[in-house]
PDB file of C-alpha atoms in Angstrom:
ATOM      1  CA  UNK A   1      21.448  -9.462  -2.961  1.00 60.00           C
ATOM      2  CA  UNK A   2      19.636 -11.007  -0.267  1.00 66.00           C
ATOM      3  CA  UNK A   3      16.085  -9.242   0.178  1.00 85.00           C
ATOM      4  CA  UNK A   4      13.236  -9.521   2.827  1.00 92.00           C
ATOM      5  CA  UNK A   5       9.759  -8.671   2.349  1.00 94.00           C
ATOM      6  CA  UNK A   6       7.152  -7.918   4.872  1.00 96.00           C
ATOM      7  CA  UNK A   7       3.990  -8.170   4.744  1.00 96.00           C
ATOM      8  CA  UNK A   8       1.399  -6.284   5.566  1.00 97.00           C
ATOM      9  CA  UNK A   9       3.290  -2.960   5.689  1.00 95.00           C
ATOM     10  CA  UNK A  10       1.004  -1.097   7.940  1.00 96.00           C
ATOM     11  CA  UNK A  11      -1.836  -2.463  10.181  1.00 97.00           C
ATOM     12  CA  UNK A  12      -3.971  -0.604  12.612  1.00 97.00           C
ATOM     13  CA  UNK A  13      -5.999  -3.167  15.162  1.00 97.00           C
ATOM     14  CA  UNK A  14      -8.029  -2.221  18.122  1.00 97.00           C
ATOM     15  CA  UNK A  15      -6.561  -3.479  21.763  1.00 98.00           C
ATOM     16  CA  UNK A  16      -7.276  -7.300  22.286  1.00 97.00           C
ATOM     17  CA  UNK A  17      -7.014  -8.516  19.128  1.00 98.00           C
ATOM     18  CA  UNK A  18      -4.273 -10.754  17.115  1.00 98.00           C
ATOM     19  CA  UNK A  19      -2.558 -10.298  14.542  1.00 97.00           C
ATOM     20  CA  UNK A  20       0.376 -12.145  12.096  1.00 98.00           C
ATOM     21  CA  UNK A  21       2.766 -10.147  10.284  1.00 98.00           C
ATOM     22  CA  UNK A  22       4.877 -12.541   8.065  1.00 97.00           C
ATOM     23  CA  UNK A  23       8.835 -11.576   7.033  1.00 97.00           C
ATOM     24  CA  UNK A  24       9.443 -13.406   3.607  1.00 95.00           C
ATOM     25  CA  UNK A  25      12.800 -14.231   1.077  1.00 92.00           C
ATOM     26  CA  UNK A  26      14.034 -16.085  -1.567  1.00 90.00           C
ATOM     27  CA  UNK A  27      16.960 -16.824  -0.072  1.00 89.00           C
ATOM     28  CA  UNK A  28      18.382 -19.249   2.822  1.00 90.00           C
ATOM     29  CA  UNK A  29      18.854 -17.260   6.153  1.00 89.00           C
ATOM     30  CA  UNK A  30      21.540 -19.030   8.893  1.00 88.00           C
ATOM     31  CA  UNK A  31      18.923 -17.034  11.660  1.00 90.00           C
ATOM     32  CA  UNK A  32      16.521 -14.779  11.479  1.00 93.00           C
ATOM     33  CA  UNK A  33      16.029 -11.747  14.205  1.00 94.00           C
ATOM     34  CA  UNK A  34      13.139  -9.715  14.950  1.00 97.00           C
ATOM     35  CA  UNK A  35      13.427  -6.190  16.310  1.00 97.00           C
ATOM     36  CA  UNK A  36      10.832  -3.964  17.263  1.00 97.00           C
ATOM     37  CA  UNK A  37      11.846   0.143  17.093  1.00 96.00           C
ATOM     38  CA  UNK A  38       9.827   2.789  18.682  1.00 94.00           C
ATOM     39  CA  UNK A  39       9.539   6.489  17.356  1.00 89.00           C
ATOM     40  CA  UNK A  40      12.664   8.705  18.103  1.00 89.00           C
ATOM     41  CA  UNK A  41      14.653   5.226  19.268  1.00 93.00           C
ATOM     42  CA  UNK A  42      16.680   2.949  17.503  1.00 95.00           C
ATOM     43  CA  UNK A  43      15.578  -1.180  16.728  1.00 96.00           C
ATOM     44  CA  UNK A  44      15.691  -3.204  20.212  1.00 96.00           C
ATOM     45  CA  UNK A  45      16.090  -7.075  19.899  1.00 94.00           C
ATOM     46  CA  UNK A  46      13.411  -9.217  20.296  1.00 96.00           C
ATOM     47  CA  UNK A  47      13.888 -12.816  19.090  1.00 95.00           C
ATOM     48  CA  UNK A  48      16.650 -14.760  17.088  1.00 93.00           C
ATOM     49  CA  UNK A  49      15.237 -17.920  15.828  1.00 93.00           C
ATOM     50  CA  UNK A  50      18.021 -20.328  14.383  1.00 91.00           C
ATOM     51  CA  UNK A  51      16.274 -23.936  13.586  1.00 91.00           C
ATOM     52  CA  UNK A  52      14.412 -24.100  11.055  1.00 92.00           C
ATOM     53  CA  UNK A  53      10.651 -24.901  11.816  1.00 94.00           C
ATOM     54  CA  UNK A  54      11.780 -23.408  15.324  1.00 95.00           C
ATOM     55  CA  UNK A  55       8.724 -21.598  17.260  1.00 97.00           C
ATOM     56  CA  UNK A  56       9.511 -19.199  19.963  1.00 97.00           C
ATOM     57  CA  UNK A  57       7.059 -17.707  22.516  1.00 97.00           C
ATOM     58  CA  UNK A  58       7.789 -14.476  24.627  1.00 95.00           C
ATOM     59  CA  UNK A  59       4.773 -13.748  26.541  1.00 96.00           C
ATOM     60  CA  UNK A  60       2.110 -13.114  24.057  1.00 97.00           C
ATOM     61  CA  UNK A  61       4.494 -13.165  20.771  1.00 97.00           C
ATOM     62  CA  UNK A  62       5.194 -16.149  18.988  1.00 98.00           C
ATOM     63  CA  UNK A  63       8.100 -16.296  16.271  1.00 97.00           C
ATOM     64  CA  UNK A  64       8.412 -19.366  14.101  1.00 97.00           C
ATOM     65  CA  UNK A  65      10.650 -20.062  11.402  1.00 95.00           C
ATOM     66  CA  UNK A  66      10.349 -21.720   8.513  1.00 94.00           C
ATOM     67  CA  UNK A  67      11.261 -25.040   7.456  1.00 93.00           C
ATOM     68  CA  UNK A  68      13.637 -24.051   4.942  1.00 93.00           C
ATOM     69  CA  UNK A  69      14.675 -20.829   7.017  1.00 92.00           C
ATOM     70  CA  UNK A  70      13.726 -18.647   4.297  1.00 92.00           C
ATOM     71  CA  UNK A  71      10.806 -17.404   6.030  1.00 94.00           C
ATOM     72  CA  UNK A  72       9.458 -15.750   9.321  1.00 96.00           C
ATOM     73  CA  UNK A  73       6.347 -14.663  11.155  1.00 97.00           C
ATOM     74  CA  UNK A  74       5.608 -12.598  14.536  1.00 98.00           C
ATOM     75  CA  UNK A  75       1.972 -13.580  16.120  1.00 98.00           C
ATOM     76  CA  UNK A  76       0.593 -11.075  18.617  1.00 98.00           C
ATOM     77  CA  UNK A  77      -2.195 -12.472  20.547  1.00 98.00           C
ATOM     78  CA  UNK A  78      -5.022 -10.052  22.369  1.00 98.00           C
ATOM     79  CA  UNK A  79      -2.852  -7.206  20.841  1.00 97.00           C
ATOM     80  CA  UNK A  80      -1.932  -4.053  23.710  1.00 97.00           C
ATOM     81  CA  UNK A  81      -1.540  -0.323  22.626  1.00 96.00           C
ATOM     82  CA  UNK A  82       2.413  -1.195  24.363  1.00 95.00           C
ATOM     83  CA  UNK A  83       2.424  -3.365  20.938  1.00 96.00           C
ATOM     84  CA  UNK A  84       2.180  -0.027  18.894  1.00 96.00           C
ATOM     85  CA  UNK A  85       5.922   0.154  16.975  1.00 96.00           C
ATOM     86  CA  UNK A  86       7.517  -0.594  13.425  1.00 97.00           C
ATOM     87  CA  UNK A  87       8.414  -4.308  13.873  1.00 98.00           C
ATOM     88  CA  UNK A  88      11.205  -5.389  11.671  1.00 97.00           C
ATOM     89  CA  UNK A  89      12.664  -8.836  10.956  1.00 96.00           C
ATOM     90  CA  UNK A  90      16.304  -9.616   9.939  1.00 94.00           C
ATOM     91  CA  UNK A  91      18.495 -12.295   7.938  1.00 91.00           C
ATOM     92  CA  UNK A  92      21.693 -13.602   9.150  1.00 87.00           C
ATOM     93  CA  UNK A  93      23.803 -15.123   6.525  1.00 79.00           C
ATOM     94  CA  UNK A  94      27.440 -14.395   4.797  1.00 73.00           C
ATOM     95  CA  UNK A  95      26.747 -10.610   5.123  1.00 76.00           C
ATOM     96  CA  UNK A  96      25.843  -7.947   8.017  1.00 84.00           C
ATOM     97  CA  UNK A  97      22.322  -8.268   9.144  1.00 89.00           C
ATOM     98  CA  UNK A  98      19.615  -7.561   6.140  1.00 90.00           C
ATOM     99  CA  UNK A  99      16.357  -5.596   7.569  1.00 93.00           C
ATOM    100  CA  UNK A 100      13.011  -6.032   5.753  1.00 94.00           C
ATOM    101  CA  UNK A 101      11.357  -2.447   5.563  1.00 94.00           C
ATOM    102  CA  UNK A 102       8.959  -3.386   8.412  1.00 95.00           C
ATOM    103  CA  UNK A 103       5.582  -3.671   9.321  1.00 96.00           C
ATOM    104  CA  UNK A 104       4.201  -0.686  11.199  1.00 96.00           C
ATOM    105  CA  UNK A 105       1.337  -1.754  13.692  1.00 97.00           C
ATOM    106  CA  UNK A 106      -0.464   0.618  15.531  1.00 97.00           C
ATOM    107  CA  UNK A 107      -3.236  -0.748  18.346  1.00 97.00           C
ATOM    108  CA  UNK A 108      -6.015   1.381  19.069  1.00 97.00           C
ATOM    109  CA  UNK A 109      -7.355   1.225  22.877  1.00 95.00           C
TER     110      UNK A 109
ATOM    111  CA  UNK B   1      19.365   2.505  27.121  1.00 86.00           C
ATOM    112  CA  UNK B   2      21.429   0.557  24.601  1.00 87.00           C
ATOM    113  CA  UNK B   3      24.953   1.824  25.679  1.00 93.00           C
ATOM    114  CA  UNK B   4      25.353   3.047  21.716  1.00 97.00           C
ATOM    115  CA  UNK B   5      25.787   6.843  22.015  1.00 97.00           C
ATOM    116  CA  UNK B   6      25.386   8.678  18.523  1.00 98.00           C
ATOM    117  CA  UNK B   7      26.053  12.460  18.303  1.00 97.00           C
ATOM    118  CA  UNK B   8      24.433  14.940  16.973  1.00 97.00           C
ATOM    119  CA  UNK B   9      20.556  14.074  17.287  1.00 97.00           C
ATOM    120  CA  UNK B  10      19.618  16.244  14.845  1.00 97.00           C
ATOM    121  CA  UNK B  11      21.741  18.087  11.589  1.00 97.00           C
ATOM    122  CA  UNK B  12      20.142  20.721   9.616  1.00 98.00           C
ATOM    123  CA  UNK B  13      22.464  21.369   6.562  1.00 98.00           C
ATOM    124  CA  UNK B  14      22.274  22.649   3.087  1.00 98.00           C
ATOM    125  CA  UNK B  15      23.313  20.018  -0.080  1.00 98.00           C
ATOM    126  CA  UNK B  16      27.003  19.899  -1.358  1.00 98.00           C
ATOM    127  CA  UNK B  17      28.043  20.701   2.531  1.00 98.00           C
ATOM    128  CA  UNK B  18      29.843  18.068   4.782  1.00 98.00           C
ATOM    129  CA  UNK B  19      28.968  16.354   8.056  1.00 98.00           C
ATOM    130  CA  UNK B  20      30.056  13.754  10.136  1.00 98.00           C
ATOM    131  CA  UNK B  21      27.925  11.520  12.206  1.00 98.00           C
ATOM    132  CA  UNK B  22      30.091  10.004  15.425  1.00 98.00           C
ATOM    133  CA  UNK B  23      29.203   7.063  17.210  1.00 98.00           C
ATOM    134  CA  UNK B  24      30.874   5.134  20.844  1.00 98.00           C
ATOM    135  CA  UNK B  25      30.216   1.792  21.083  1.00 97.00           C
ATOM    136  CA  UNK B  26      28.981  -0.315  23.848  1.00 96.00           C
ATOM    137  CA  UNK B  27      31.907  -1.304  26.210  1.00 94.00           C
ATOM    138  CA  UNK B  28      33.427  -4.455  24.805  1.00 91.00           C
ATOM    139  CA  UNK B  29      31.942  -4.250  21.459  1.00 93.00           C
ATOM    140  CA  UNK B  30      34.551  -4.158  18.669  1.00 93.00           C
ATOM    141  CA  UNK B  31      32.318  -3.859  15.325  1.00 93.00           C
ATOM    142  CA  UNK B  32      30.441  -0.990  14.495  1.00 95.00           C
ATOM    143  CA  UNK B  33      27.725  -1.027  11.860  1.00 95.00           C
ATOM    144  CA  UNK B  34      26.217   2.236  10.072  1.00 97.00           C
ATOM    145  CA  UNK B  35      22.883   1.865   8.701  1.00 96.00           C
ATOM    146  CA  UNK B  36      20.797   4.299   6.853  1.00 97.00           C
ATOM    147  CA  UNK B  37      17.202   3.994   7.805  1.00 96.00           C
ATOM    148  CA  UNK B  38      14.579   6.166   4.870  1.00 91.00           C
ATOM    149  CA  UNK B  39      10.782   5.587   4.758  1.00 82.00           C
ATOM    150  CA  UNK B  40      10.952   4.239   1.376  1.00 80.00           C
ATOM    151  CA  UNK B  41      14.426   2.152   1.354  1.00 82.00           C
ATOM    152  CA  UNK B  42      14.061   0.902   4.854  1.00 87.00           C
ATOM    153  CA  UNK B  43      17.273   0.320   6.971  1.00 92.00           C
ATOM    154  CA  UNK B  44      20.306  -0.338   4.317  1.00 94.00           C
ATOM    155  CA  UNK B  45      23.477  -1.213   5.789  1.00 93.00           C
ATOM    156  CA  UNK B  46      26.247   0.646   4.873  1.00 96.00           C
ATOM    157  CA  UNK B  47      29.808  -0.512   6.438  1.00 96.00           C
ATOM    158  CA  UNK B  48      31.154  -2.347   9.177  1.00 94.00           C
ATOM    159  CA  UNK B  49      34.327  -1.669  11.028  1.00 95.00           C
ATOM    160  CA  UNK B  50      35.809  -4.592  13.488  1.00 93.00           C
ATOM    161  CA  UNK B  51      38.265  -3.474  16.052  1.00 93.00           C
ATOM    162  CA  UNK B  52      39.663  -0.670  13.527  1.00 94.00           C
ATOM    163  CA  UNK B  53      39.927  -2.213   9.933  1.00 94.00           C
ATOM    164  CA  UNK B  54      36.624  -2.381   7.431  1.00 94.00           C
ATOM    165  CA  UNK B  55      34.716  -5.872   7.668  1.00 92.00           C
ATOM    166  CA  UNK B  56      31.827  -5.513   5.577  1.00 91.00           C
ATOM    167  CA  UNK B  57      31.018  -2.971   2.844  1.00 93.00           C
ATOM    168  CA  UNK B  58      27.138  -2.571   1.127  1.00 91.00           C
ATOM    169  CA  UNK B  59      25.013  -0.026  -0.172  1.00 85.00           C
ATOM    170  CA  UNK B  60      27.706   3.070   0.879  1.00 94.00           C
ATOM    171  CA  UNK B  61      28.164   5.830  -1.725  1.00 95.00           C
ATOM    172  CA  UNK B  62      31.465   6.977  -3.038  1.00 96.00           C
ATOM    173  CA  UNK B  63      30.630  10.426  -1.176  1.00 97.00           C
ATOM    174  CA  UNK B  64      30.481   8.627   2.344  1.00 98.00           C
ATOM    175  CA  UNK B  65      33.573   7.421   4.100  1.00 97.00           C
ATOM    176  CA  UNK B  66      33.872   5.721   7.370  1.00 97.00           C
ATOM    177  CA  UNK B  67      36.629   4.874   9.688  1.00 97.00           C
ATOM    178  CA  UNK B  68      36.911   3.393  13.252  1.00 97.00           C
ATOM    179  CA  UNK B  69      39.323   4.816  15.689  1.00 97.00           C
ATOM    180  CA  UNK B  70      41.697   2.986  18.341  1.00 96.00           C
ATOM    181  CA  UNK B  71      39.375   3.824  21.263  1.00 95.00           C
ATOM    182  CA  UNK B  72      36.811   1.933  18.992  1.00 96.00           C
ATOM    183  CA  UNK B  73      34.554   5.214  18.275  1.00 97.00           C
ATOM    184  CA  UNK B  74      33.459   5.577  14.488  1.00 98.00           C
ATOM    185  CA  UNK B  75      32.382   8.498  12.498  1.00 98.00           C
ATOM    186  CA  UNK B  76      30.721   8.730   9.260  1.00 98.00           C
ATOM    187  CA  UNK B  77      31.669  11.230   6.845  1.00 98.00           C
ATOM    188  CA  UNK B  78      29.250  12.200   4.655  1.00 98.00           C
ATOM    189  CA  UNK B  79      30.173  14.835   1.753  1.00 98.00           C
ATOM    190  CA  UNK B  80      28.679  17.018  -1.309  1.00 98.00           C
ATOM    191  CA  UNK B  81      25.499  15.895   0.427  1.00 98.00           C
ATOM    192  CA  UNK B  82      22.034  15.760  -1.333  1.00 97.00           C
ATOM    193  CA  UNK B  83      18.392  16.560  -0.877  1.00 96.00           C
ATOM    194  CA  UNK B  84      18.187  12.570  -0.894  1.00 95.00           C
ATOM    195  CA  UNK B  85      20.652  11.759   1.345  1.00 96.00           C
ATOM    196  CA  UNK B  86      17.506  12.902   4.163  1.00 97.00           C
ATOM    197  CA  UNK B  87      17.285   9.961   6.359  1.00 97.00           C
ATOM    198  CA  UNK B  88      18.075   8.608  10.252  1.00 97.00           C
ATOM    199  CA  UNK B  89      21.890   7.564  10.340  1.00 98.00           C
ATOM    200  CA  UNK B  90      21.786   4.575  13.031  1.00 98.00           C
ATOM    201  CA  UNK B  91      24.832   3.475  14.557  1.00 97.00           C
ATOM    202  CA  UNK B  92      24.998   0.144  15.869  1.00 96.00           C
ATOM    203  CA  UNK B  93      27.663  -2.264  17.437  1.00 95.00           C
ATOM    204  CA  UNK B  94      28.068  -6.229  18.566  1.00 91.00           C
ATOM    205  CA  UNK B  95      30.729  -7.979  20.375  1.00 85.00           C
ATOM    206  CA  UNK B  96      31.728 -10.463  17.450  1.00 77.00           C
ATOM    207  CA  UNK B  97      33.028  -9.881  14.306  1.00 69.00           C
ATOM    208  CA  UNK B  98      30.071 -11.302  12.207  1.00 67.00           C
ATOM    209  CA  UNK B  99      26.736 -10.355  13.172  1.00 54.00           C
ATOM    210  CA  UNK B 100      25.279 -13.884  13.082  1.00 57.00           C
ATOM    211  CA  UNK B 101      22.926 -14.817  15.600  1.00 61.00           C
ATOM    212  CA  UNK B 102      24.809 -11.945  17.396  1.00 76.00           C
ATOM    213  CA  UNK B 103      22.667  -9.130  18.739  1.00 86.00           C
ATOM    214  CA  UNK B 104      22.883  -5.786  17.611  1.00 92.00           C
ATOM    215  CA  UNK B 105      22.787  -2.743  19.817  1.00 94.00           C
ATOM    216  CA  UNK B 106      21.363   0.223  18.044  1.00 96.00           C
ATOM    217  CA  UNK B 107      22.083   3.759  19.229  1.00 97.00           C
ATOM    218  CA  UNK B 108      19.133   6.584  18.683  1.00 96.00           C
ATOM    219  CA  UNK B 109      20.105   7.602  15.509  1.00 97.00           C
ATOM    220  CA  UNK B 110      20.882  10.861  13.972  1.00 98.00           C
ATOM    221  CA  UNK B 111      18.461  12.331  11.853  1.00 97.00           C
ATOM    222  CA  UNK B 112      19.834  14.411   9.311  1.00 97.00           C
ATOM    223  CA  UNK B 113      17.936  16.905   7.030  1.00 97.00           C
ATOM    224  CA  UNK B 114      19.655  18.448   4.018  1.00 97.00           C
ATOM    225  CA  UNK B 115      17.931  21.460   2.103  1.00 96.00           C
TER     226      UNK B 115
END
C-alpha cells in the first residue's frame, strides 16, 4: 500500500509570513498533485509536478519534487489569510490517486 | 464550481439503515471516483467506475456497493450502516481512465451522519 505522510499536520501563522509543509513516502510516485480544499467544498487542483527535482511556482507557492519522486513540498511565501485551507498532496502511480491526510494551515491577519 | 454535482448535502440516519449517495459527472468525464474523507483516516479511495464497468477497487467495505449508469451518473450504496461509517462521501470524476497526471474534479461532498 502506497502511503503519504504530511508533515506538520496543523500550523497556525500570522499574515506575511512563510511557511513549508513537506508531503513524504516510501514509495516511487509517477506525479505528485497538490490540492488545496476549503471548509464545506471539495479538494481543488493546484499543481501536478511530474520530473523529478521539478520546482513549480504559482504566484507565491512553490512545489518541488524530489529527486527520486518520492517526496514533495508546498512553500508559501508572506503567507495571506486567502491561504487559510487543509492543503493536501497526492501520488500518481499504478492505482487511483493516494491523498496524504493533509496539513491544515490557518493564517491569522 | 467544479461541474461534479453530489446529492444529498447532508444525511441524518440511524445505523443498520441504507442510503445511497448519487453523483453526475462533469460533461465528458467517463470515470468516477468515490472517496471517503474522516478526520482521522483522511481521504481513502474507495472505487472507480470508467464509462460503466469497475476500474479500480481499494479500501470499500463488503456493505458498500457502487455502480455507474449509461448516462455516466454513479451512486453509492451504502448498507447496515455504522456509527463509524460518519464521514464526507466525495464524488469525483476525470476525463481518462487512469488518474495519472490527470486532474480530478471533486464535487462538495455529502456528509453523512449515522446515530
Amino acid at each position: 500500500t502506497q502511503l503519504l505522510e504530511q508533515s506538520p499536520q496543523f500550523l497556525s501563522i500570522q499574515e506575511g509570513e512563510n511557511l513549508t509543509v513537506y508531503c513524504n513516502s516510501s514509495s516511487v510516485f509517477s506525479s505528485l498533485q497538490w490540492y488545496r480544499q476549503e471548509p464545506g467544498e471539495g479538494p481543488v487542483l493546484l499543481v501536478t509536478v511530474v520530473t523529478g527535482g521539478e520546482v513549480k511556482k504559482l504566484k507565491r507557492l512553490t512545489f518541488q519534487f524530489g529527486d527520486a519522486r518520492k517526496d514533495s513540498s508546498l512553500h508559501i511565501t508572506a503567507a495571506q489569510p486567502g491561504d487559510t485551507g487543509l492543503y493536501l498532496c497526492a501520488g500518481a502511480g499504478n492505482t487511483p490517486l493516494v491523498f496524504g491526510k493533509g496539513t491544515r494551515l490557518s493564517v491569522i491577519a | 464550481d467544479s461541474g461534479v454535482t453530489q446529492t444529498p448535502k447532508h444525511l441524518i440516519t440511524a445505523t443498520g439503515q441504507r442510503v445511497t449517495l448519487r453523483c453526475s459527472p462533469r460533461s465528458g468525464d467517463l470515470s468516477v471516483y468515490w472517496y471517503q474523507q474522516s478526520l482521522d483516516q483522511g481521504l481513502q479511495f474507495l472505487i472507480q467506475y470508467y464509462n460503466g464497468e469497475e476500474r479500480a477497487k481499494g479500501n470499500i467495505l463488503e456493505r458498500f456497493s457502487a455502480q455507474q449508469f449509461p448516462d455516466l451518473h454513479s451512486e453509492l450504496n451504502l448498507s447496515s450502516l455504522e456509527l463509524g461509517d460518519s464521514a464526507l462521501y466525495f464524488c469525483a470524476s476525470s476525463v481518462g481512465g487512469t488518474s495519472g497526471t490527470g486532474e480530478l474534479f471533486f464535487g462538495e461532498g455529502s456528509r453523512l451522519t449515522v446515530l
